[in-house]
Coordinates of C-alpha atoms in Angstrom, one line a residue:
X251 CA 82.8 28.1 -31.1
X252 CA 84.8 28.3 -34.1
X253 CA 84.9 29.8 -37.5
X254 CA 86.5 27.3 -39.6
X255 CA 88.2 28.3 -43.2
X256 CA 85.5 26.5 -44.8
X257 CA 82.9 29.1 -43.7
X258 CA 84.7 31.5 -46.1
X259 CA 84.8 31.6 -49.8
X260 CA 88.3 32.9 -51.1
X261 CA 88.0 34.6 -53.9
X262 CA 90.7 35.3 -56.6
X263 CA 91.0 39.2 -56.5
X264 CA 88.3 41.7 -56.2
X265 CA 86.6 41.0 -59.6
X266 CA 85.8 37.4 -58.5
X267 CA 84.7 38.8 -55.4
X268 CA 82.2 41.4 -56.8
X269 CA 80.8 38.7 -59.1
X270 CA 80.2 36.4 -56.2
X271 CA 78.9 39.1 -54.2
X272 CA 76.4 39.8 -57.0
X273 CA 75.4 36.3 -57.7
X274 CA 74.3 36.2 -54.1
X275 CA 72.1 39.6 -54.8
X276 CA 71.0 37.9 -58.0
X277 CA 69.8 35.0 -56.4
X278 CA 67.9 36.8 -53.6
X279 CA 66.1 39.0 -55.9
X280 CA 65.1 36.1 -58.2
X281 CA 63.3 34.2 -55.5
X282 CA 62.2 37.3 -53.7
X283 CA 61.9 40.4 -55.8
X284 CA 60.6 42.4 -53.1
X285 CA 63.6 41.9 -50.8
X286 CA 64.5 44.3 -47.9
X287 CA 68.3 45.1 -48.3
X288 CA 70.7 47.2 -46.4
X289 CA 73.6 48.4 -48.5
X290 CA 77.3 49.3 -47.3
X291 CA 79.7 52.0 -48.7
X292 CA 83.3 52.2 -48.9
X293 CA 85.9 50.9 -51.6
X294 CA 85.0 46.9 -51.2
X295 CA 81.6 47.1 -52.6
X296 CA 82.1 49.4 -55.8
X297 CA 83.0 46.3 -57.8
X298 CA 79.6 44.8 -56.5
X299 CA 77.4 48.0 -57.3
X300 CA 79.2 47.9 -60.6
X301 CA 78.3 44.4 -61.5
X302 CA 74.4 44.9 -60.5
X303 CA 74.5 48.0 -62.5
X304 CA 75.7 46.0 -65.5
X305 CA 73.2 42.9 -64.9
X306 CA 70.4 45.3 -64.7
X307 CA 71.2 46.8 -67.9
X308 CA 71.6 43.4 -69.3
X309 CA 67.9 42.7 -67.8
X310 CA 69.5 39.7 -65.9
X311 CA 67.9 41.4 -62.7
X312 CA 65.7 44.0 -61.7
X313 CA 66.1 45.9 -58.2
X314 CA 63.1 47.8 -58.7
X315 CA 60.6 45.9 -56.4
X316 CA 63.4 45.6 -53.7
X317 CA 63.6 47.9 -50.6
X318 CA 66.8 49.5 -49.8
X319 CA 68.2 50.9 -46.6
X320 CA 71.8 51.9 -45.8
X321 CA 73.9 51.0 -42.8
X322 CA 75.4 54.2 -41.7
X323 CA 76.3 57.8 -42.7
X324 CA 78.1 60.7 -41.1
X325 CA 76.4 62.8 -38.5
X326 CA 75.4 66.3 -39.6
X327 CA 75.8 65.7 -43.7
X328 CA 72.8 66.0 -45.8
X329 CA 72.1 63.5 -48.2
X330 CA 73.4 65.5 -51.0
X331 CA 76.7 66.2 -49.5
X332 CA 79.4 64.9 -51.6
X333 CA 80.9 63.1 -48.3
X334 CA 77.4 61.4 -47.5
X335 CA 76.9 57.8 -47.9
X336 CA 73.6 58.3 -49.1
X337 CA 74.9 60.5 -52.0
X338 CA 77.5 57.5 -52.6
X339 CA 74.7 54.9 -53.1
X340 CA 72.5 56.8 -55.1
X341 CA 75.1 57.5 -57.5
X342 CA 76.7 54.1 -57.5
X343 CA 73.9 52.1 -57.6
X344 CA 70.3 53.1 -56.9
X345 CA 69.8 55.7 -59.4
X346 CA 71.5 53.7 -62.3
X347 CA 69.4 50.7 -61.7
X348 CA 66.2 52.9 -61.4
X349 CA 65.2 51.8 -57.9
X350 CA 61.9 53.9 -57.1
X351 CA 62.3 56.6 -54.6
X352 CA 59.3 55.2 -52.5
X353 CA 61.6 52.1 -52.1
X354 CA 64.5 53.7 -51.0
X355 CA 65.0 54.8 -46.9
X356 CA 68.3 56.3 -46.2
X357 CA 69.7 57.6 -42.7
X358 CA 69.5 61.5 -42.5
X359 CA 72.6 62.4 -40.9
X360 CA 71.3 65.7 -40.6
X361 CA 68.1 65.2 -39.2
X362 CA 67.1 67.7 -36.6
X363 CA 66.2 65.4 -34.0
X364 CA 68.7 62.5 -34.3
X365 CA 67.2 60.3 -31.8
X366 CA 63.9 60.6 -33.4
X367 CA 65.3 59.9 -36.9
X368 CA 67.0 56.6 -35.3
X369 CA 63.6 55.5 -33.8
X370 CA 62.0 56.2 -37.2
X371 CA 64.7 54.3 -39.0
X372 CA 64.2 51.1 -37.0
X373 CA 60.3 51.6 -37.2
X374 CA 60.8 51.9 -41.4
X375 CA 62.8 48.6 -41.2
X376 CA 60.2 46.6 -39.2
X377 CA 57.2 48.0 -41.3
X378 CA 59.4 46.7 -44.4
X379 CA 59.3 43.2 -42.8
X380 CA 62.8 43.2 -41.5
X381 CA 66.2 43.0 -43.3
X382 CA 66.1 40.0 -45.7
X383 CA 69.9 40.8 -46.3
X384 CA 72.4 43.1 -44.6
X385 CA 75.6 43.4 -46.8
X386 CA 78.5 44.2 -44.8
X387 CA 82.2 45.5 -45.3
X388 CA 84.6 45.0 -42.7
X389 CA 86.7 48.0 -41.0
X390 CA 90.2 47.9 -40.3
X391 CA 89.5 47.6 -36.5
X392 CA 86.9 45.0 -37.0
X393 CA 83.8 47.5 -37.0
X394 CA 80.7 46.7 -39.0
X395 CA 78.7 49.5 -39.9
X396 CA 79.8 52.2 -37.7
X397 CA 79.9 49.9 -34.7
X398 CA 83.3 50.8 -33.5
X399 CA 85.3 48.4 -31.0
X400 CA 83.4 48.4 -27.6
X401 CA 79.9 48.9 -29.0
X402 CA 77.0 47.8 -27.1
X403 CA 76.0 44.6 -29.1
X404 CA 72.4 45.2 -28.0
X405 CA 72.1 48.4 -29.5
X406 CA 69.8 49.4 -32.6
X407 CA 70.1 52.3 -34.6
X408 CA 72.4 55.0 -32.9
X409 CA 74.9 57.6 -32.8
X410 CA 78.6 56.8 -32.4
X411 CA 81.8 58.4 -31.9
X412 CA 84.1 57.4 -34.8
X413 CA 87.6 56.0 -33.9
X414 CA 90.6 57.9 -34.9
X415 CA 91.6 54.9 -36.9
X416 CA 88.1 54.9 -38.6
X417 CA 88.6 58.8 -39.6
X418 CA 92.2 58.2 -40.8
X419 CA 91.1 55.3 -43.1
X420 CA 88.4 57.2 -44.5
X421 CA 90.4 60.5 -44.9
X422 CA 93.1 58.3 -46.9
X423 CA 90.2 57.0 -49.0
X424 CA 89.0 60.5 -50.2
X425 CA 92.6 61.7 -50.8
X426 CA 92.4 64.2 -48.0
X427 CA 89.8 66.1 -49.9
X428 CA 87.2 66.2 -47.0
X429 CA 87.2 66.7 -43.2
X430 CA 85.8 63.6 -41.6
X431 CA 83.0 64.4 -39.2
X432 CA 83.7 62.7 -35.6
X433 CA 80.3 61.0 -35.3
X434 CA 78.4 58.7 -37.3
X435 CA 74.8 57.3 -37.5
X436 CA 74.8 53.6 -37.7
X437 CA 72.3 50.4 -37.8
X438 CA 73.2 48.9 -34.9
X439 CA 74.5 45.2 -34.4
X440 CA 71.3 44.1 -32.8
X441 CA 69.4 44.8 -36.1
X442 CA 72.4 43.8 -38.3
X443 CA 72.1 40.2 -36.6
X444 CA 68.3 39.9 -37.2
X445 CA 68.7 40.3 -40.9
X446 CA 67.6 36.9 -42.2
X447 CA 70.9 36.7 -44.4
X448 CA 74.4 38.5 -44.0
X449 CA 76.8 38.9 -46.7
X450 CA 80.3 40.0 -45.3
X451 CA 82.7 41.2 -48.0
X452 CA 86.4 41.1 -47.2
X453 CA 89.2 43.0 -49.2
X454 CA 92.4 44.7 -48.8
X455 CA 95.4 43.8 -46.9
X456 CA 94.5 46.0 -43.8
X457 CA 91.5 43.6 -43.1
X458 CA 94.1 40.7 -42.4
X459 CA 93.7 41.2 -38.5
X460 CA 89.9 41.6 -38.0
X461 CA 89.5 38.7 -40.6
X462 CA 91.9 36.7 -38.1
X463 CA 89.7 37.8 -35.1
X464 CA 86.7 36.3 -36.7
X465 CA 88.5 33.0 -37.9
X466 CA 89.4 32.5 -34.2
X467 CA 85.9 32.1 -33.4
X468 CA 85.5 33.9 -30.1
X469 CA 82.7 36.6 -29.7
X470 CA 85.0 39.6 -28.5
X471 CA 83.6 43.1 -28.2
X472 CA 87.2 44.5 -29.0
X473 CA 86.1 42.9 -32.5
X474 CA 82.6 43.8 -33.3
X475 CA 82.7 41.6 -36.5
X476 CA 82.7 38.5 -34.2
X477 CA 78.9 39.5 -33.5
X478 CA 78.5 37.5 -36.6
X479 CA 79.6 34.3 -35.6
X480 CA 76.4 32.8 -34.0
X481 CA 74.4 34.0 -37.5
X482 CA 72.5 31.0 -38.8
X483 CA 73.0 32.3 -42.5
X484 CA 76.3 34.1 -42.9
X485 CA 78.2 34.3 -46.0
X486 CA 81.9 35.4 -46.0
X487 CA 83.5 36.4 -49.3
X488 CA 87.1 37.3 -48.7
X489 CA 90.2 37.9 -51.2
X490 CA 92.4 34.8 -51.5
X491 CA 95.6 36.9 -50.4
X492 CA 94.5 37.7 -47.1
X493 CA 94.0 33.6 -46.3
X494 CA 98.0 33.4 -45.2
X495 CA 98.0 36.6 -43.3
X496 CA 94.8 36.1 -41.5
X497 CA 95.8 32.4 -40.6
X498 CA 98.9 34.2 -39.3
X499 CA 97.0 36.7 -37.2
X500 CA 95.0 34.1 -35.5
X501 CA 97.9 33.0 -33.9
X502 CA 99.1 36.3 -33.0
X503 CA 95.5 37.0 -31.4
X504 CA 95.8 33.4 -29.5
X505 CA 99.4 33.9 -28.5
X506 CA 100.1 37.5 -27.8

C-alpha cells in the first residue's frame, strides 16, 4: 500500500487551501443540497468557514438544507462554553450561514449520561443516512477528530483521554486563556471511514511528521491518520510548504 504525492493537492498557502476546500463543499451541496456533513474545529478550517460564509452571502451556495454534525468536543463543557467546539462552529459557520437549528446535531460534552450521548449521536448520524462528507484536520501527533495514537480503529463515538501533546497544542492556540480538559468526546475512526467522502486539510509546519506517516502508505495505529489510506473517496489538501518536509519525514520514518 502506498500514498503517492499525486494523491495530495499541494496548495500555495492557507488562502488557496481554504478556497479549494470551499470548492469541494460547494460542489457537494450543488449535487446534493441535503448532504450530511461532519465539521472540524481548530485553526486550519477557519479559512474554509470564512469562504463558505462569504459564498453563502453572495448566494453562490446555500447550506440551509444540509445537516451538520461535529467531529469532537471537550468532555464536561456545555455547548455555550467559550472553549466548546459546538460554540466555535456556531459562531464561525452555522449561525452566519443561517443553518436551521433542526439541521444541527452537535456533541454535548456535558451530557449527564455520556455513554448514552455517544450512542444517541451515532443513532442520529445513522438516521440522517450516514455522513456524505467528513471534513478533517490533522493533529500534530496524527490524530483525526480526537482519535489519539493507539486508538481503537473499530470504535465509534466515544470518550477519549487527550494526550499531553494535544492539550499543549490547544493551550497554545488559546494563548493560555483556558485550562484544556483532560478528556474529550469524539466520533470514532470507524464512523469517519464510513463517510462517503473524506476531505483532509493539512496546514502548518507542525503537521509535516504526521503527513509523512500518511505518505509512507502503511497503516499504523501510532498514526491514526493512516486509517484513511484505504478510503475510496479521500481528498487531501495540504500547504505546499509541507511537501519537502513531509518527504524528508518519510525517510526518517522508514529509516529511524
